[in-house]
CSV table of C-alpha atoms in Angstrom, one decimal:
chain,number,residue,atom,x,y,z
M,28,MET,CA,-0.2,-16.6,-14.4
M,29,LEU,CA,-2.8,-14.2,-13.1
M,30,PRO,CA,-3.8,-11.4,-15.5
M,31,TRP,CA,-2.2,-8.0,-14.8
M,32,SER,CA,-5.5,-6.6,-13.7
M,33,SER,CA,-5.8,-9.2,-10.9
M,34,ILE,CA,-2.2,-8.6,-9.8
M,35,THR,CA,-2.7,-4.8,-9.7
M,36,TYR,CA,-5.8,-5.2,-7.6
M,37,LEU,CA,-3.7,-6.6,-4.8
M,38,GLY,CA,-2.3,-3.1,-4.3
M,39,ASP,CA,-5.6,-1.3,-4.4
M,40,SER,CA,-6.7,0.7,-1.4
M,41,ALA,CA,-9.9,-1.3,-1.3
M,42,LEU,CA,-7.6,-4.0,0.1
M,43,THR,CA,-4.6,-2.4,1.6
M,44,VAL,CA,-6.3,0.2,3.8
M,45,PRO,CA,-8.6,-2.3,5.5
M,46,PHE,CA,-5.6,-4.7,5.9
M,47,ALA,CA,-3.5,-1.9,7.5
M,48,ALA,CA,-6.4,-1.3,9.9
M,49,VAL,CA,-6.6,-5.0,10.8
M,50,LEU,CA,-2.9,-5.0,11.5
M,51,ALA,CA,-3.1,-2.0,13.8
M,52,LEU,CA,-6.1,-3.5,15.6
M,53,TRP,CA,-4.3,-6.9,16.0
M,54,LEU,CA,-1.3,-5.2,17.6
M,55,LEU,CA,-3.5,-3.2,19.9
M,56,LEU,CA,-5.6,-6.2,21.0
M,57,ASP,CA,-2.3,-8.1,21.7
M,58,GLY,CA,-1.3,-5.4,24.1
M,59,LYS,CA,1.3,-3.9,21.8
M,60,LYS,CA,0.2,-0.3,21.9
M,61,GLY,CA,3.6,1.1,20.9
M,62,PRO,CA,3.9,-0.9,17.7
M,63,ALA,CA,0.2,-0.3,16.9
M,64,VAL,CA,0.6,3.5,17.1
M,65,ARG,CA,3.9,3.3,15.2
M,66,TRP,CA,2.4,1.3,12.4
M,67,THR,CA,-0.7,3.6,12.2
M,68,LEU,CA,1.5,6.7,12.0
M,69,VAL,CA,3.9,5.2,9.5
M,70,PHE,CA,1.1,4.1,7.2
M,71,CYS,CA,-0.9,7.3,7.4
M,72,ALA,CA,2.2,9.4,6.8
M,73,GLY,CA,3.2,7.4,3.8
M,74,MET,CA,-0.3,7.5,2.3
M,75,ALA,CA,-0.5,11.2,3.0
M,76,LEU,CA,2.6,11.8,1.0
M,77,VAL,CA,1.2,9.8,-1.9
M,78,VAL,CA,-2.0,11.9,-1.8
M,79,LEU,CA,-0.1,15.2,-1.6
M,80,THR,CA,2.0,14.4,-4.7
M,81,LYS,CA,-1.1,13.5,-6.7
M,82,LEU,CA,-3.1,16.6,-5.6
M,83,ALA,CA,-0.1,18.8,-6.4
M,84,PHE,CA,-0.1,17.6,-10.0
M,85,ILE,CA,-3.8,17.3,-10.6
M,86,GLY,CA,-4.6,20.7,-9.1
M,87,TRP,CA,-1.4,22.8,-9.7
M,88,ASN,CA,0.6,20.9,-12.3
M,89,ILE,CA,3.5,20.3,-9.9
M,90,GLY,CA,5.5,17.3,-11.0
M,91,LEU,CA,8.6,16.2,-12.8
M,92,PRO,CA,8.0,16.4,-16.6
M,93,GLY,CA,11.4,15.0,-17.4
M,94,LEU,CA,10.6,11.8,-15.6
M,95,ASN,CA,6.9,11.8,-16.5
M,96,PHE,CA,6.2,11.9,-12.8
M,97,THR,CA,2.7,13.1,-11.8
M,98,GLY,CA,2.5,11.5,-8.3
M,99,ILE,CA,3.6,8.5,-6.3
M,100,SER,CA,2.0,5.2,-7.2
M,101,GLY,CA,-0.4,4.5,-4.4
M,102,HIS,CA,-0.8,0.8,-5.3
M,103,SER,CA,3.0,0.3,-5.2
M,104,ALA,CA,3.5,2.3,-2.0
M,105,SER,CA,0.6,0.8,-0.1
M,106,ALA,CA,1.3,-2.8,-1.2
M,107,MET,CA,5.0,-2.5,-0.3
M,108,SER,CA,4.1,-1.1,3.1
M,109,VAL,CA,1.3,-3.4,4.1
M,110,LEU,CA,2.0,-6.8,2.7
M,111,PRO,CA,5.5,-7.3,4.1
M,112,VAL,CA,4.3,-6.2,7.5
M,113,MET,CA,1.3,-8.5,7.3
M,114,VAL,CA,3.4,-11.5,6.4
M,115,PHE,CA,6.0,-10.5,9.1
M,116,LEU,CA,3.4,-10.5,11.8
M,117,LEU,CA,1.7,-13.7,10.5
M,118,VAL,CA,4.9,-15.7,10.5
M,119,ALA,CA,6.1,-14.5,13.9
M,120,GLY,CA,7.4,-17.4,15.9
M,121,LEU,CA,8.1,-19.6,12.9
M,122,PRO,CA,11.7,-20.8,12.1
M,123,LEU,CA,13.9,-18.0,10.8
M,124,PRO,CA,14.5,-19.6,7.3
M,125,VAL,CA,10.7,-20.0,6.8
M,126,ARG,CA,10.1,-16.4,7.8
M,127,ILE,CA,12.8,-15.1,5.4
M,128,VAL,CA,11.4,-17.1,2.5
M,129,LEU,CA,7.8,-16.0,3.1
M,130,ILE,CA,8.7,-12.3,3.6
M,131,GLY,CA,10.9,-12.5,0.5
M,132,ALA,CA,8.0,-14.0,-1.5
M,133,ALA,CA,5.9,-11.1,-0.4
M,134,PHE,CA,8.4,-8.6,-1.7
M,135,ILE,CA,8.6,-10.4,-5.0
M,136,LEU,CA,4.8,-10.3,-5.3
M,137,ILE,CA,4.8,-6.6,-4.6
M,138,VAL,CA,7.4,-5.9,-7.3
M,139,PHE,CA,4.9,-7.6,-9.7
M,140,ILE,CA,2.2,-5.3,-8.4
M,141,GLY,CA,4.4,-2.4,-9.2
M,142,VAL,CA,5.2,-3.7,-12.7
M,143,SER,CA,1.5,-4.2,-13.3
M,144,ARG,CA,0.9,-0.5,-12.8
M,145,ALA,CA,3.3,0.3,-15.6
M,146,VAL,CA,2.1,-2.5,-17.9
M,147,LEU,CA,-1.5,-1.3,-17.5
M,148,HIS,CA,-0.4,2.3,-18.2
M,149,ALA,CA,-1.7,3.5,-14.9
M,150,HIS,CA,1.7,4.9,-13.8
M,151,SER,CA,5.1,5.7,-15.3
M,152,GLU,CA,8.2,3.8,-14.3
M,153,SER,CA,9.4,6.6,-12.1
M,154,GLU,CA,6.1,6.8,-10.2
M,155,VAL,CA,6.2,3.0,-9.6
M,156,VAL,CA,9.9,3.1,-8.5
M,157,VAL,CA,9.3,5.9,-6.0
M,158,GLY,CA,6.1,4.2,-4.7
M,159,LEU,CA,8.0,0.9,-4.1
M,160,ALA,CA,10.9,2.8,-2.5
M,161,LEU,CA,8.5,4.7,-0.2
M,162,GLY,CA,6.6,1.5,0.8
M,163,ALA,CA,9.8,-0.4,1.4
M,164,CYS,CA,11.0,2.4,3.8
M,165,MET,CA,7.7,2.2,5.7
M,166,SER,CA,7.6,-1.6,6.0
M,167,LEU,CA,11.3,-2.1,6.8
M,168,TYR,CA,11.2,0.7,9.4
M,169,PHE,CA,8.3,-0.9,11.2
M,170,ILE,CA,9.8,-4.4,11.0
M,171,ALA,CA,13.2,-3.1,12.2
M,172,CYS,CA,11.6,-1.5,15.2
M,173,ALA,CA,9.0,-4.2,16.0
M,174,ASP,CA,9.4,-6.4,19.1
M,175,ILE,CA,7.1,-9.3,18.4
M,176,GLY,CA,7.3,-12.5,20.5
M,177,GLU,CA,6.0,-16.0,19.9
M,178,ARG,CA,2.8,-15.3,22.0
M,179,PHE,CA,1.8,-13.0,19.2
M,180,MET,CA,0.8,-16.2,17.2
M,181,GLY,CA,-2.3,-16.8,19.3
M,182,LYS,CA,-4.7,-14.5,17.4
M,183,ARG,CA,-3.4,-15.5,14.0
M,184,PRO,CA,-6.4,-17.6,12.9
M,185,ILE,CA,-8.8,-14.7,13.7
M,186,VAL,CA,-6.7,-12.3,11.8
M,187,LEU,CA,-6.4,-14.6,8.8
M,188,LEU,CA,-10.2,-14.9,8.8
M,189,ALA,CA,-10.6,-11.1,9.0
M,190,ILE,CA,-8.2,-10.7,6.1
M,191,PHE,CA,-10.0,-13.2,3.9
M,192,LEU,CA,-13.4,-11.6,4.7
M,193,LEU,CA,-12.1,-8.1,3.9
M,194,ALA,CA,-10.6,-9.4,0.6
M,195,GLY,CA,-13.9,-10.8,-0.4
M,196,SER,CA,-16.1,-8.0,0.8
M,197,SER,CA,-15.0,-5.5,-2.0
M,198,GLY,CA,-16.1,-7.9,-4.7
M,199,GLY,CA,-13.0,-7.2,-6.7
M,200,ARG,CA,-14.0,-3.6,-7.3
M,201,PRO,CA,-11.2,-1.0,-7.0
M,202,ALA,CA,-11.7,1.9,-4.7
M,203,PRO,CA,-12.6,5.2,-6.6
M,204,THR,CA,-9.7,7.0,-4.9
M,205,GLN,CA,-8.5,8.6,-8.2
M,206,ASP,CA,-11.9,10.2,-8.8
M,207,TRP,CA,-12.0,11.5,-5.3
M,208,LEU,CA,-8.5,13.0,-5.7
M,209,VAL,CA,-9.5,14.7,-8.9
M,210,ARG,CA,-12.6,16.3,-7.3
M,211,ILE,CA,-10.6,17.5,-4.3
M,212,ALA,CA,-7.8,18.9,-6.4
M,213,VAL,CA,-10.1,20.8,-8.7
M,214,THR,CA,-12.1,22.1,-5.8
M,215,LEU,CA,-9.1,23.3,-3.9
M,216,SER,CA,-7.3,24.8,-6.9
M,217,GLY,CA,-10.3,26.5,-8.3
M,218,ASN,CA,-9.5,25.2,-11.8
M,219,GLN,CA,-12.2,24.1,-14.2
M,220,GLN,CA,-10.3,21.0,-15.3
M,221,PRO,CA,-7.6,18.8,-13.7
M,222,TYR,CA,-4.1,18.9,-15.1
M,223,MET,CA,-3.4,15.9,-17.3
M,224,ARG,CA,-0.2,14.0,-18.1
M,225,ALA,CA,1.7,15.6,-21.0
M,226,THR,CA,3.7,12.5,-22.0
M,227,PRO,CA,1.5,9.4,-22.8
M,228,LEU,CA,2.3,6.2,-21.0
């Protein structure tokens, strides 16, 4: 089994944000402007909510102490939003049982990504659960509204190549998003130091 650090990296914004952009571009190039705009709005809105909850705690100590909640898990939310949609689009046109199995496998992998955040003490259980729930709402909403035909399969090899190239371009280095959020929160709040979690993970 892969180490937890490798599993958790699959939900890092160094991967999920470029993947989300590739999916939007793929939809757009295939002439599906409506789904492309919908996906972009859904993804951006979800990630904005993640950022706002983190900034609220880091800068102003707004959280749920009873649940040890200091902000939505971005890894969990972004992985649960992007990966099911990516698999859904990649398997378009394949037999229904195959699609169900592959999309189901994606959801299982994402649950492990969420678990890895708790195992590595990056997030509390409540933060992971909320992140997974948010991401599931995002991906399932897009999938439910999507109208993808078999001709969508044509650009699949190019998209797969783009995904693999993006996955390798980061060199396995996580994006420094948490450092950015801390700097932004401290600057906006005017505090000398960021607020820290009161209950250890």
